[in-house]
Amino acid sequence: MNLNETTVTKDFHLEEPLAPKQTRLEEFWLLFGQNRLAIMGLLIFILFFCCAIAGLFLTSGSKPIFDPSLIRLEEKLRPPFSKPNLDLLEPNQVPTLNFYLMGTDDLGRDVFARMLQGAWVSLTVGFVAVGISVLIGIFMGGIAGYFGQHYIKIDHILWTLFLVSGTGLVLLDVTLSGAALLLLCLAYIVYVVLTRHRSRKKAHSSWRAMLHTNAVSVDTLIMRIVDIMLCFPSFFLILTVVAILPASIYNIMIVIGLTSWMGTTRFVRAEFLSLREQDFVAAAKALGIGNFRIIFRHMMPNAVAPVLVSATIGIASAILTEAGLSFLGFGVPPPNATWGNILSGGKNFIFDAPWLTFIPGITILIVVLSFNLFGEGLRDALNPKLRERH
Amino acid sequence: MADDNRLISVQGLKVYFRSGHACARAVDGVSFEVRKKETVCIVGESGCGKTVSALSILGLVTTPPGEIIDGRIVFAGQNLLELSEKEMQKIRGNHIAMVFQEPLTSLNPVFTIGDQISEAVRIHKKIGAESLREKCIRLLKDVGIPAPEQRLEDYPHQLSGGQRQRVMIAMALACDPDLIIADEPTTALDVTVQAQILELFGAIQKKQSMSILYITHDLGVVAAIADRVYVMYAGMIAEQGNTEQIFRNARHPYTQGLLASLPSLSKRGKRLYSIPGSVPNPAYKPAGCPFHPRCPHKAPSCSTEYPKMCDYGQGHLARCPILFQDKGHHT
Amino acid sequence: MLSFIGRSFVQKIITLFFVSIVSFLIIHLAPGKPSQVDPMNPKFTPEVVERFRKEFHLDKPLYVQYVYFYQDLFTGKTVSWKDNQSVLKKIWERFLNSLPLFIVGTLLTWTLSFPVGIRSAIFRKGIFDRTATFLSYLLISIPGFFFAYVLIIFVVTRFHVPVIGMVTFGIGDASIPYILMDRIWHMLLPSVLVATGGIAVLSRYVRSQMLEVEGQDYIRTARAKGLPPEQVHYKHALRNALLPFVTMFGLILPGLIGGSVIIESIFSWPGMGRMAYEAILARDYPIILTVNFVSAVLVLAGTFISDLLYLIVDPRIRL
Ligand SMILES: Nc1ncnc2c1ncn2[C@@H]1O[C@H](COP(=O)(O)OP(=O)(O)OP(=O)(O)O)[C@@H](O)[C@H]1O
Ligand SMILES: [Mg+2]
């Protein structure tokens, strides 16, 4: 029983900790590997990706290998795997594979070639639209979560208003008053920047004090914008805008992106709010590390997981939305094929040529399903705590 | 050991948690017993498997991921681990009741206090509505809640933490069980409330002559209420004995370390002892004695052989052969 | 409580104001003027276009147009550009057509997803749960229009019943039960389709909510009391898991308008969605804007109702 101070200072040789040296990535792969559905999703996703890239190269150019818009009126509505009737076709009309892998449509166009072309459209729409929405979402959510406590002052609002209305007027050909407003606004900004360090010391006169009163916090402002955006029925809004804008695939991407960033904003904000309170961020602040370094080096990596998951699932729904739009006849102008307009073209022949409905329909289903399964798998693997629940 | 005096005995209990490829051996061969009208304490650091041991008695270990690998829990002549779910339901709350660690989250937020207390009685005893209400009021009064008549209609969020823990205790007492398992009932509460709850347990035991299995990591509490003590470390019982033996005559280096790290007046001004190192992760426990990486008396054999229980007589046992030999005991 | 309601109400009104501005701007700042609907159309001679512009204040500055438009809207004077009928009346007629679809669809959604979700959660990782999970992924991923055609092919080839439209054309003097059956057949597919996505999403949500609650400490307490599993699941767990869903009652309101555009146009169902779609095609701005405004009102009213319901249901919230 001689447990006294000497034992305390005695040098202990502690054994190596026995916990396995597993990086987060390895752990992620281990968890992800156990989810067979998610692996399947990933494989299909990779396959789809390759098809889309191949589709881009095989169906574009002046003399494409698979020509999606070549019309063979003699060969319309041929079922899949059927051989072309070589007597009726000119040599350049013979399909590349020597048979119609997926049949032909009502104009005798090769559905396989059209599906390949459509794959690229779906892929780009999915990725670009989600890219836009994730960028906006991270930006807005990050600002709301990190700088949310800051207040926007009345003068900020005023000069933004001036700036916007000035630009608007100039754009609307009211150059004179527009330019005047812009100049006024610029002058005010310059004035503020110049007097910035001086005004700190001086007591404000009353009208300036009023200009500097707090109006709304950044957080409130951004969340109200999110609320406003959520009020629009999204498919209807997309439809309206796409109908007004000239038909183009890029417009669709942009519009889908611009109308789907609210979810990302919300949870990036939530993530940032909770990360802000954590010790490592406080420590980084105490060390005098700059805001942007804290955001990008310390907080972003932690917020990346949920963003990634929602982006994957967002791609799935963007593909669905695009298909819906081209089904209704919006978006990509006619000669170009998308999965949605192949299906919509085939709907008049559902009993005579069901493959025109089933091939694009099932393809969309499989691709969207793979993204959804992959996304859920990611969510489980990135967040082991939630595994028990979902 | 007087067998007839034994209320419950846990023998060689092993509970493992599997998560993916890893397997956490949370409870790894634990044996203890509680006699009638006795207060037994289980002490140990956070994560050593106290709660899991208690939950296995009631059959409440969540079964995936947890799994009871081995052992027997004998209560009233039957092995609880072999009972069906239906038979266990008759034991839970009725013969063995439990007070949980977190009073703040252990009460259902959408039912009133009265509902939740009377529920257990309604399940286990045939009793009319009027006498049920009376019983609830008396229970609340017993655990020291003022104005119990009004409190019956309250929701948990309207009560303070200490009051909620009292309600939990009232719930546990509701069917006059033979054994109450109290799992760190005071950890989440502040010190004055802690003292009141301890007092309450003392009073209850005197009045109703039930046994209490009190789980804690606070040696001060142990000294205040325990008849006998089990010291747990990393899923095993390191030492057992009555309070006197443990506090005056600790025979396991871990118990000794725990006692030395207690602040006391005589140690004023000196640096407090702390056991070096930290509790091993239950999934990757060291081979041999789980305590050996932190042990000041470590011998080469410690890292290879699982230590045997060494008997010091009069029910005082410690799982450290090294100190046993040092003292000249031989088996 | 009252102050909460007041504050929330004012906030909703402000949001609505901004929504009205934004939707107005989206429509009017986009390239392509409404008066150029169809330059090829011989009906649109320059004089007609000029009169048209005058009549609908299109020659005024934008903010004046905005004021005129919403003034007309609130006094119920807005008319469609296409046929000069009152917009509110048109919307009301179409709304009555959409209502049965919406009601049946919502009933299907709510009555199916709860049992499925709860059962999945209680028997987690079992056969039922796995099947339900996979099926719900399938239903979330399937494009609605494709599913519609699959169902149409199936029903038409199997039961030889017409499914397009609200009633079979020229059925006029058939017997009453026959007409009723006809109606039901026509309604079945669209409402199933309206419900599929909802069932998939809601049952997943019910499941995760239920699992979350099942992991709480008070469930362990309930089991430790010796309650039988049914009481633990259906009394203690379900009561807590249901809380968030009570609030969702408010959120189904907006479903009245959104969502069914594609399905209604496939089935030639003369409802709100189809009207909106036709209005978009015809650039009938008053209708588009009104539909937008009404749906924003519904969204806001829905969130308002759910806030209120939450206040009433959850004993922890007392303001
Ligand atoms: N549901 C579970 N899933 C996985 N592992 C678990 C689970 N419950 C307990 N464990 C493991 O069992 C070990 C013992 O846990 P237990 O709750 O019994 O500790 P404790 O002694 O009660 O600690 P404390 O004093 O903090 O309450 C923990 O280290 C934990 O890793
Ligand atoms: Mg515990």
PDB file of C-alpha atoms and ligand atoms in Angstrom, chain B residues 51 101 183-184, ligand 2:
ATOM      1  CA  THR B  51     -24.860   0.174 -17.769  1.00  0.00           C
ATOM      2  CA  GLN B 101     -28.828   7.517 -15.882  1.00  0.00           C
ATOM      3  CA  ASP B 183     -27.798   3.497 -12.839  1.00  0.00           C
ATOM      4  CA  GLU B 184     -25.898   6.611 -11.831  1.00  0.00           C
TER       5      GLU B 184
HETATM    6 MG    MG D   2     -23.777   4.102 -17.976  1.00  0.00          MG
END
